[in-house]
Amino acid sequence: MTTFDAQAFQNEYLADGATEVNAVVTITATDEASPTTHAATEAAEIVIIDTSGSMGNPKLKLRSARAATNAAIDCLRDGVRFGIIAGNHDASVVYPDREGLVVASEVTRERAKGEVHKLTAKGGTAIGTWLELARSMFATAPTGIHHAVMLTDGRDEHETPEQLAEVLAKCEGEFQCDCRGVGTDWEVEELRRVATALLGSVDIVAEPADLVDDFRSMVEHAMEKSTNDVALRLWTPRGATVAFVKQVSPTIEDLTDRGTAVDEQTVDYPTGAWGPESRDYHVCIRVPAHPVGEEMLAGRFRLVVDDEVATQALIRAVWTDEEQLSTRINREVAHYTGQAEIADAIAEGLDARKAGDEDTATMKLGRAVKLASESGHDDTVRLLEGVVDVEDAATGTVRLRADVDTADEMALDTRSTKTVRVQPGS
Amino acid sequence: VSARTTLVCTACGAELLPDDDFCEACGTVAARGERPAALTCATCGAPAADFDEDRYCTRCGTLQVEPFPSDEVDEGRAAGISHRGRVHRFNEDALFIRTDDHGVVVVVCDGVSTSVSASRAARAAAEAAGGHLVEALGDGLAELESSAAAAAQLAGQVVAQLPWTPHPELAAPACTLVAGVCRAGEVFVVWVGDSRAYWVDDQAATLLTTDDSWPQEQVDAGRLTAEEAATDPRSHAITRWLGVDAPPGDPRVIRMTPTRPGRLVLCSDGLWNYAAEPEAMAALVRAHPPTVSPLEVSRALVRTALEAGGHDNVTVAVVDLTPGEEEP
């Protein structure tokens, strides 16, 4: 059984007339787990592997993808239902050789690997078709945690964005999907759309040889999940508006538009499946101002599992005319506001760069360098250095590099939403 | 004050404004919330039924400052008042008073302000201990002493089991407790923390309890004088309380046999801060002749605290005792 614990961090004091309430809520899930509870968790896993013609060029790509799929299969614990899909301009089931999914065992894992070995590369790319096949396979195991890993090396060239969007809408809530792009001929924005809709991660694996480790870690992580369909339920008072709800750690995921109304004042946001882990959420709520001295509940942040409240935190607002209270900066809120600003600057900088607007790109990426180095985000600075030459990090003075490695740029794009936590006591 | 209700002075019937601590007409302490039925949210008009367990309006979110009755309990020979005071936004004290053919039970609890859900802790503890002692009143005198201790222990368990939402700056729900049970001319007092019991008759003025507090420990150990301890920043730190993180140990119980008519006074520090010495408390009590009811004495004591600043919640219970009055 997973137990959840919520803690809110905020400065609840607002100046007279102020209406914006910010809070960071940390959710910690603890698994009183033994391997037996994990084994008891019903789960289904599908690996979707791109077998389009480009995967054969160089041959290492397909070979690595096959090895990675085998590694993923080896990570499946006994009892998990699984299947393997090969995708090009169409989608086909590699394993099992019958309808639906098959229960993992020593025998089925070996058979699956035998089929994976036969994969060859030809044809185009139609990601929506692959996902639709995965959806129909997951539907044969209606309960439990559904997770997929999808690998592609190219654009969704055999479908319109509308077709993909239609499939994604059908798949939302049916399974989660971590997406990986191998090489540099795929579209970050496209995979991000898939990952966002399906509550998964997106990343670049520039070197095919690195696929094995990446797949193993994704599936191991999926196997740790024990609580499915956890909803973030946010109650707000009448007259209030939710400015945003974002997961801010371990990655920034904007959930604001992902909500489903429970009643007039309550919205559920999907958070997917949880294992033993900790996530942070930044909630910003606009409320009607109250007179100085009054307090209101700006939000009640609950985590809901099977319609039961697993934990909750209160987001409060207290109006005061004491400036020393209302001007206090909450460390957690400031920290994640800063991280979001870095991510935004990077996204805007890369967009401008693609559009050929070098001035804006230089300014935005320079700002990202300045913010990231100020706040000790060394990994982010390193990623930025793949795209810009840093002259002076303190002032954010940078020059766009002429010889940018596409993989570096894509890594910056996919990883700019990864955040670091507030250092205790810093 | 966010909660709006039609308030009427209990003494003269004049209408009170929500912020009145006293009736402008007759000066009686405004015992607010005696008519909880009319409570509505001042911001959006939602009925009190729409207030959640944390006292927020479930419609507009406004915190309800006074939605719960500030208790004025009158049981004749025993009475008491729990008042928010002039500074705090909530009343985190609680009061329990019950009399029956066997005797009297009074309980005062003071929610620890640095804990979460302090008012809920105080109310739960007062109800639990009070209920237990009322049951015990029917038992023999011999059992009453252990019942007194058991009542405090039960209250401690109840507080420890309260559900609560962790808070970055506040501890688990916690409160103090002082309870008096009077039967057949005997008085048993049990306490945990710094809520106090005094005995006042026409000759004696006695502090029956010894605070479980930092300053008391300093004085007991001879490290500081009472005056020095009282001016230390830790002068309000308690060393014992009820709650999940309470230090171990049994609650202390004392037995007293009054030899002449007098009044037992239980109170939170919101009162005794302004009259700590037994003689000072006795002077306040003796200002009223024996014919004045315990309720009137309670009102006067609360008023004294409010006039002195009302810096904390003020809760007081007064019991009139006459030796030989109760049947064994």
Coordinates of C-alpha atoms in Angstrom, one line a residue, chain A:
Chain A
M1 CA 0.0 0.0 0.0
T2 CA 1.2 3.4 -0.8
T3 CA 0.7 6.2 1.7
F4 CA 0.8 9.8 0.6
D5 CA 1.8 12.9 2.6
A6 CA 1.3 16.5 1.5
Q7 CA 3.0 19.6 2.7
A8 CA 2.3 23.1 1.6
F9 CA 4.9 25.8 1.4
Q10 CA 3.8 29.4 1.0
N11 CA 3.7 32.9 2.3
E12 CA 0.1 33.1 3.2
Y13 CA 0.3 36.8 4.0
L14 CA -1.0 39.1 1.4
A15 CA -0.8 42.9 1.3
D16 CA -4.1 44.8 1.4
G17 CA -5.8 44.4 -2.0
A18 CA -3.5 41.6 -3.2
T19 CA -5.3 38.7 -4.9
E20 CA -2.6 36.2 -6.0
V21 CA -1.9 33.2 -3.8
N22 CA 1.1 31.0 -4.6
A23 CA 1.9 27.7 -2.9
V24 CA 4.2 24.8 -3.6
V25 CA 2.9 21.5 -2.3
T26 CA 5.2 18.6 -1.9
I27 CA 3.7 15.1 -2.1
T28 CA 5.7 12.2 -0.8
A29 CA 4.5 8.7 -1.6
T30 CA 5.9 6.0 0.6
D31 CA 5.5 2.4 -0.2
E32 CA 5.4 0.0 2.7
A33 CA 6.4 -2.2 0.1
S34 CA 7.8 -5.5 0.0
P35 CA 8.4 -7.2 -3.3
T36 CA 5.2 -9.1 -2.6
T37 CA 3.0 -5.9 -2.8
H38 CA 4.7 -5.1 -6.1
A39 CA 4.1 -8.5 -7.4
A40 CA 0.4 -8.1 -6.4
T41 CA 0.1 -4.9 -8.4
E42 CA -1.7 -5.5 -11.6
A43 CA 0.2 -4.0 -14.5
A44 CA 0.5 -4.1 -18.2
E45 CA 3.5 -2.9 -20.3
I46 CA 3.9 -2.4 -24.0
V47 CA 7.1 -1.6 -25.8
I48 CA 6.5 0.2 -29.1
I49 CA 9.5 0.1 -31.4
D50 CA 10.0 2.2 -34.5
T51 CA 10.9 -0.2 -37.5
S52 CA 10.7 2.4 -40.2
G53 CA 13.3 2.3 -43.0
S54 CA 15.5 4.9 -41.4
M55 CA 16.0 2.7 -38.3
G56 CA 18.2 0.6 -40.5
N57 CA 20.5 3.5 -41.3
P58 CA 22.9 3.1 -39.6
K59 CA 22.2 -0.5 -38.8
L60 CA 23.3 0.2 -35.2
K61 CA 20.0 2.0 -34.6
L62 CA 17.8 -1.0 -35.1
R63 CA 20.3 -3.4 -33.5
S64 CA 20.3 -1.1 -30.4
A65 CA 16.6 -0.8 -30.4
R66 CA 16.3 -4.6 -30.4
A67 CA 18.7 -4.9 -27.6
A68 CA 16.9 -2.2 -25.6
T69 CA 13.6 -3.9 -26.1
N70 CA 15.1 -7.1 -24.9
A71 CA 16.5 -5.3 -21.8
A72 CA 13.0 -3.9 -21.2
I73 CA 11.5 -7.4 -21.5
D74 CA 14.0 -8.7 -19.0
C75 CA 12.8 -6.0 -16.5
L76 CA 9.2 -7.2 -16.5
R77 CA 8.4 -9.1 -13.4
D78 CA 6.4 -12.3 -13.5
G79 CA 2.7 -11.8 -13.8
V80 CA 2.8 -8.5 -15.7
R81 CA 0.9 -8.5 -18.9
F82 CA 2.9 -7.4 -21.9
G83 CA 3.2 -7.0 -25.6
I84 CA 5.6 -5.7 -28.2
I85 CA 4.5 -3.5 -31.1
A86 CA 6.5 -2.7 -34.2
G87 CA 5.6 0.5 -35.9
N88 CA 6.2 2.1 -39.3
H89 CA 3.5 3.6 -41.6
D90 CA 1.4 0.8 -40.1
A91 CA 1.5 -1.0 -36.7
S92 CA 1.9 -4.7 -36.1
V93 CA 2.1 -6.9 -33.0
V94 CA 5.5 -8.5 -32.7
Y95 CA 4.4 -10.5 -29.6
P96 CA 2.3 -12.2 -28.5
D97 CA 1.1 -14.2 -31.5
R98 CA -2.4 -14.1 -30.3
E99 CA -5.0 -11.4 -29.4
G100 CA -4.3 -9.1 -26.4
L101 CA -1.4 -9.3 -24.0
V102 CA 0.5 -12.2 -22.5
V103 CA 1.5 -12.8 -18.9
A104 CA 5.2 -12.4 -18.3
S105 CA 7.1 -15.6 -17.4
E106 CA 10.5 -17.0 -18.2
V107 CA 9.0 -18.7 -21.2
T108 CA 7.1 -15.8 -22.6
R109 CA 9.9 -13.4 -22.1
E110 CA 12.3 -15.7 -24.1
R111 CA 9.7 -16.1 -26.8
A112 CA 9.2 -12.3 -27.0
K113 CA 12.9 -11.8 -27.4
G114 CA 13.0 -14.4 -30.1
E115 CA 10.4 -12.4 -32.1
V116 CA 12.1 -9.1 -31.4
H117 CA 15.3 -10.5 -32.9
K118 CA 13.5 -10.9 -36.3
L119 CA 12.6 -7.2 -36.6
T120 CA 13.7 -5.5 -39.8
A121 CA 13.5 -1.9 -40.9
K122 CA 11.3 -0.7 -43.7
G123 CA 8.5 1.7 -44.4
G124 CA 7.4 5.1 -42.9
T125 CA 6.2 6.5 -39.6
A126 CA 2.6 6.8 -38.3
I127 CA 2.8 7.3 -34.5
G128 CA -0.9 7.6 -34.0
T129 CA -1.5 4.2 -35.6
W130 CA 1.1 2.6 -33.2
L131 CA -0.6 4.2 -30.2
E132 CA -4.0 3.2 -31.3
L133 CA -2.9 -0.4 -31.5
A134 CA -1.4 -0.1 -28.0
R135 CA -4.6 1.3 -26.7
S136 CA -6.6 -1.7 -28.1
M137 CA -4.2 -4.1 -26.6
F138 CA -4.3 -2.4 -23.2
A139 CA -8.1 -2.6 -23.4
T140 CA -7.9 -6.4 -23.1
A141 CA -6.6 -5.9 -19.6
P142 CA -9.0 -3.3 -18.3
T143 CA -7.6 -3.0 -14.8
G144 CA -4.2 -2.2 -13.4
I145 CA -1.4 0.2 -14.3
H146 CA -0.9 0.6 -18.0
H147 CA 2.5 1.8 -19.2
A148 CA 4.1 2.0 -22.6
V149 CA 7.6 2.9 -23.8
M150 CA 7.8 4.3 -27.3
L151 CA 10.8 4.7 -29.5
T152 CA 11.0 6.6 -32.8
D153 CA 13.7 8.0 -35.0
G154 CA 11.6 10.2 -37.2
R155 CA 8.7 12.5 -37.8
D156 CA 5.1 11.4 -37.8
E157 CA 5.1 11.8 -41.6
H158 CA 2.2 9.5 -42.5
E159 CA -0.3 11.2 -40.4
T160 CA -1.7 14.8 -40.0
P161 CA -1.3 16.4 -36.6
E162 CA -5.1 16.2 -36.3
Q163 CA -5.0 12.5 -36.8
L164 CA -2.4 12.2 -34.0
A165 CA -4.4 14.5 -31.8
E166 CA -7.5 12.4 -32.3
V167 CA -5.7 9.2 -31.2
L168 CA -4.1 11.0 -28.2
A169 CA -7.5 12.1 -27.0
K170 CA -8.7 8.4 -27.1
C171 CA -5.5 7.2 -25.3
E172 CA -5.6 9.8 -22.6
G173 CA -6.2 8.1 -19.2
E174 CA -5.9 4.7 -20.8
F175 CA -2.2 4.3 -20.5
Q176 CA 0.9 6.3 -19.7
C177 CA 3.7 6.5 -22.3
D178 CA 7.4 7.5 -22.0
C179 CA 8.7 8.6 -25.4
R180 CA 12.2 8.5 -26.7
G181 CA 13.7 9.8 -29.8
V182 CA 16.8 8.2 -31.2
G183 CA 19.1 10.2 -33.5
T184 CA 18.2 13.7 -34.5
D185 CA 15.6 13.3 -37.3
W186 CA 12.6 13.3 -35.0
E187 CA 10.5 16.3 -33.8
V188 CA 10.8 17.3 -30.1
E189 CA 7.6 19.1 -30.2
E190 CA 5.7 16.1 -31.6
L191 CA 7.0 13.6 -29.1
R192 CA 6.4 16.1 -26.3
R193 CA 2.8 16.4 -27.3
V194 CA 2.5 12.6 -27.0
A195 CA 4.3 12.4 -23.7
T196 CA 2.3 15.3 -22.2
A197 CA -1.0 13.8 -23.2
L198 CA 0.0 10.4 -21.9
L199 CA 1.7 11.7 -18.7
G200 CA 5.1 10.4 -19.7
S201 CA 8.5 11.7 -20.2
V202 CA 10.3 12.7 -23.4
D203 CA 14.0 12.6 -24.0
I204 CA 16.6 12.2 -26.7
V205 CA 18.9 9.3 -26.9
A206 CA 21.5 10.6 -29.3
E207 CA 23.7 7.6 -29.2
P208 CA 21.9 4.3 -30.1
A209 CA 24.2 2.5 -27.7
D210 CA 22.6 4.3 -24.8
L211 CA 19.2 2.9 -25.5
V212 CA 19.6 -0.2 -23.5
D213 CA 20.3 1.5 -20.2
D214 CA 17.5 4.0 -20.9
F215 CA 14.9 1.4 -21.6
R216 CA 15.9 -0.6 -18.6
S217 CA 15.5 2.3 -16.3
M218 CA 12.2 3.3 -17.7
V219 CA 10.7 -0.1 -17.3
E220 CA 12.2 -0.6 -13.9
H221 CA 10.7 2.7 -12.9
A222 CA 7.3 1.6 -14.3
M223 CA 7.5 -1.6 -12.3
E224 CA 7.8 0.4 -9.1
K225 CA 4.5 2.0 -9.6
S226 CA 1.8 0.6 -7.3
T227 CA -1.0 3.2 -7.2
N228 CA -2.9 4.0 -10.4
D229 CA -4.9 6.9 -11.6
V230 CA -4.0 9.3 -8.8
A231 CA -5.9 12.6 -9.2
L232 CA -4.8 16.0 -7.8
R233 CA -8.2 17.4 -6.6
L234 CA -8.1 21.2 -6.1
W235 CA -11.0 22.9 -4.4
T236 CA -11.1 26.7 -4.7
P237 CA -13.6 29.2 -3.3
R238 CA -16.3 30.8 -5.4
G239 CA -15.0 33.8 -7.2
A240 CA -11.5 32.4 -7.4
T241 CA -9.7 31.3 -10.6
V242 CA -6.9 28.9 -10.9
A243 CA -4.1 30.8 -12.7
F244 CA -2.1 27.6 -13.0
V245 CA -1.4 24.2 -11.6
K246 CA 2.0 22.8 -12.5
Q247 CA 4.0 19.8 -11.5
V248 CA 7.4 21.5 -10.9
S249 CA 9.5 18.5 -9.7
P250 CA 11.0 16.3 -10.9
T251 CA 10.0 17.9 -14.2
I252 CA 7.8 20.9 -15.1
E253 CA 4.4 19.7 -16.4
D254 CA 1.7 22.3 -16.8
L255 CA -1.6 20.6 -15.8
T256 CA -3.7 23.8 -15.9
D257 CA -5.7 22.8 -18.9
R258 CA -5.8 19.1 -18.1
G259 CA -8.5 19.4 -15.4
T260 CA -11.9 17.7 -15.2
A261 CA -14.5 19.5 -13.2
V262 CA -15.8 17.5 -10.2
D263 CA -18.2 20.2 -9.2
E264 CA -18.5 24.0 -9.5
Q265 CA -15.5 24.5 -7.2
T266 CA -13.5 21.4 -7.6
V267 CA -11.3 20.2 -10.4
D268 CA -9.4 16.9 -10.8
Y269 CA -6.0 17.0 -12.5
P270 CA -4.4 13.7 -13.6
T271 CA -1.1 12.7 -12.1
G272 CA -0.9 9.1 -13.4
A273 CA 0.5 6.2 -11.5
W274 CA 2.8 6.6 -8.4
G275 CA 5.5 4.5 -6.9
P276 CA 7.6 5.5 -3.9
E277 CA 8.5 9.0 -5.1
S278 CA 8.2 12.7 -4.3
R279 CA 6.7 15.4 -6.6
D280 CA 6.2 19.1 -6.1
Y281 CA 3.3 21.1 -7.5
H282 CA 3.1 24.8 -7.8
V283 CA -0.4 26.2 -7.6
C284 CA -1.3 29.8 -8.3
I285 CA -4.8 30.9 -7.4
R286 CA -6.4 34.4 -7.9
V287 CA -8.9 35.2 -5.2
P288 CA -11.1 38.2 -4.4
A289 CA -9.3 40.4 -1.9
H290 CA -10.6 40.4 1.6
P291 CA -10.2 43.1 4.2
V292 CA -7.0 43.2 6.2
G293 CA -7.2 40.8 9.2
E294 CA -9.3 38.3 7.4
E295 CA -8.2 34.9 6.3
M296 CA -9.6 32.7 3.6
L297 CA -8.9 29.2 2.3
A298 CA -7.7 29.8 -1.2
G299 CA -7.4 26.2 -2.1
R300 CA -7.7 22.7 -0.6
F301 CA -5.2 20.5 -2.4
R302 CA -6.1 16.9 -2.2
L303 CA -4.7 13.7 -3.6
V304 CA -7.4 11.3 -4.5
V305 CA -7.0 7.5 -5.1
D306 CA -10.2 5.5 -6.0
D307 CA -12.3 8.5 -4.9
E308 CA -10.7 8.4 -1.4
V309 CA -8.7 11.4 -0.2
A310 CA -5.2 10.1 0.4
T311 CA -3.7 13.3 1.8
Q312 CA -4.4 17.0 1.7
A313 CA -2.8 20.4 2.2
L314 CA -4.4 23.8 2.8
I315 CA -3.5 26.8 0.7
R316 CA -4.3 29.9 2.8
A317 CA -4.6 33.6 2.3
V318 CA -4.3 36.1 5.2
W319 CA -4.5 39.8 4.5
T320 CA -2.3 42.0 6.5
D321 CA -1.0 45.5 6.6
E322 CA 2.3 44.4 8.1
E323 CA 4.7 44.7 5.2
Q324 CA 7.3 42.5 6.8
L325 CA 4.8 39.7 6.6
S326 CA 3.4 40.3 3.1
T327 CA 6.8 40.8 1.5
R328 CA 8.3 37.7 2.9
I329 CA 9.5 35.5 0.0
N330 CA 8.7 31.8 0.3
R331 CA 11.8 29.8 -0.6
E332 CA 10.0 27.0 -2.4
V333 CA 7.7 29.2 -4.4
A334 CA 10.7 31.5 -5.4
H335 CA 12.8 28.5 -6.3
Y336 CA 10.2 26.9 -8.7
T337 CA 9.2 30.3 -10.1
G338 CA 12.8 30.7 -11.0
Q339 CA 13.0 27.2 -12.6
A340 CA 10.0 27.9 -14.7
E341 CA 11.5 31.1 -15.8
I342 CA 14.6 29.3 -17.0
A343 CA 12.6 26.7 -18.8
D344 CA 10.5 29.4 -20.5
A345 CA 13.5 31.4 -21.5
I346 CA 15.1 28.3 -23.1
A347 CA 11.9 27.4 -25.0
E348 CA 11.4 30.9 -26.3
G349 CA 15.1 31.2 -27.2
L350 CA 15.1 27.9 -29.1
D351 CA 11.9 28.9 -30.9
A352 CA 13.4 32.3 -31.9
R353 CA 16.5 30.5 -33.1
K354 CA 14.5 28.2 -35.3
A355 CA 12.6 31.1 -36.6
G356 CA 15.9 32.9 -37.5
D357 CA 15.4 35.7 -35.0
E358 CA 18.9 35.7 -33.7
D359 CA 18.5 38.8 -31.5
T360 CA 15.6 37.3 -29.5
A361 CA 17.3 34.0 -29.3
T362 CA 20.5 35.5 -28.0
M363 CA 18.7 37.6 -25.4
K364 CA 16.5 34.7 -24.2
L365 CA 19.2 32.1 -24.1
G366 CA 21.5 34.6 -22.4
R367 CA 18.9 35.2 -19.8
A368 CA 18.5 31.5 -19.3
V369 CA 22.3 31.2 -18.8
K370 CA 22.3 34.0 -16.2
L371 CA 19.3 32.6 -14.3
A372 CA 20.6 29.0 -14.4
S373 CA 24.1 30.0 -13.3
E374 CA 22.8 32.2 -10.5
S375 CA 20.7 29.5 -9.1
G376 CA 23.3 26.8 -9.4
H377 CA 21.7 24.8 -12.2
D378 CA 25.0 23.6 -13.5
D379 CA 23.5 20.8 -15.7
T380 CA 21.3 23.4 -17.4
V381 CA 24.2 25.7 -18.0
R382 CA 26.1 22.8 -19.5
L383 CA 23.2 22.0 -21.9
L384 CA 23.0 25.7 -22.8
E385 CA 26.7 25.7 -23.7
G386 CA 25.9 23.3 -26.5
V387 CA 23.9 26.1 -28.2
V388 CA 25.6 29.3 -27.1
D389 CA 29.2 30.4 -26.2
V390 CA 29.0 32.0 -22.8
E391 CA 31.1 35.2 -22.5
D392 CA 29.8 36.3 -19.1
A393 CA 27.4 34.1 -17.2
A394 CA 26.8 36.7 -14.5
T395 CA 25.4 39.2 -17.0
G396 CA 24.0 36.6 -19.4
T397 CA 26.2 37.7 -22.2
V398 CA 26.3 35.0 -24.8
R399 CA 26.8 34.4 -28.5
L400 CA 24.9 31.9 -30.6
R401 CA 27.1 29.1 -31.7
A402 CA 27.4 28.7 -35.4
D403 CA 28.3 25.0 -35.2
V404 CA 25.5 23.7 -33.1
D405 CA 25.2 19.9 -32.9
T406 CA 21.5 19.2 -33.5
A407 CA 21.6 16.6 -30.7
D408 CA 22.8 19.2 -28.2
E409 CA 20.0 21.5 -29.2
M410 CA 17.4 18.7 -28.8
A411 CA 18.8 17.7 -25.5
L412 CA 18.5 21.2 -24.3
D413 CA 15.0 21.3 -25.6
T414 CA 13.8 18.1 -23.9
R415 CA 15.7 18.5 -20.7
S416 CA 15.0 22.1 -20.0
T417 CA 11.9 21.1 -18.0
K418 CA 13.9 19.0 -15.6
T419 CA 14.2 20.7 -12.2
V420 CA 16.3 20.4 -9.1
R421 CA 14.8 20.6 -5.7
V422 CA 15.3 23.3 -3.1
Q423 CA 18.4 22.5 -1.2
P424 CA 17.6 22.0 2.5
G425 CA 18.8 24.9 4.6
S426 CA 20.1 26.9 1.6

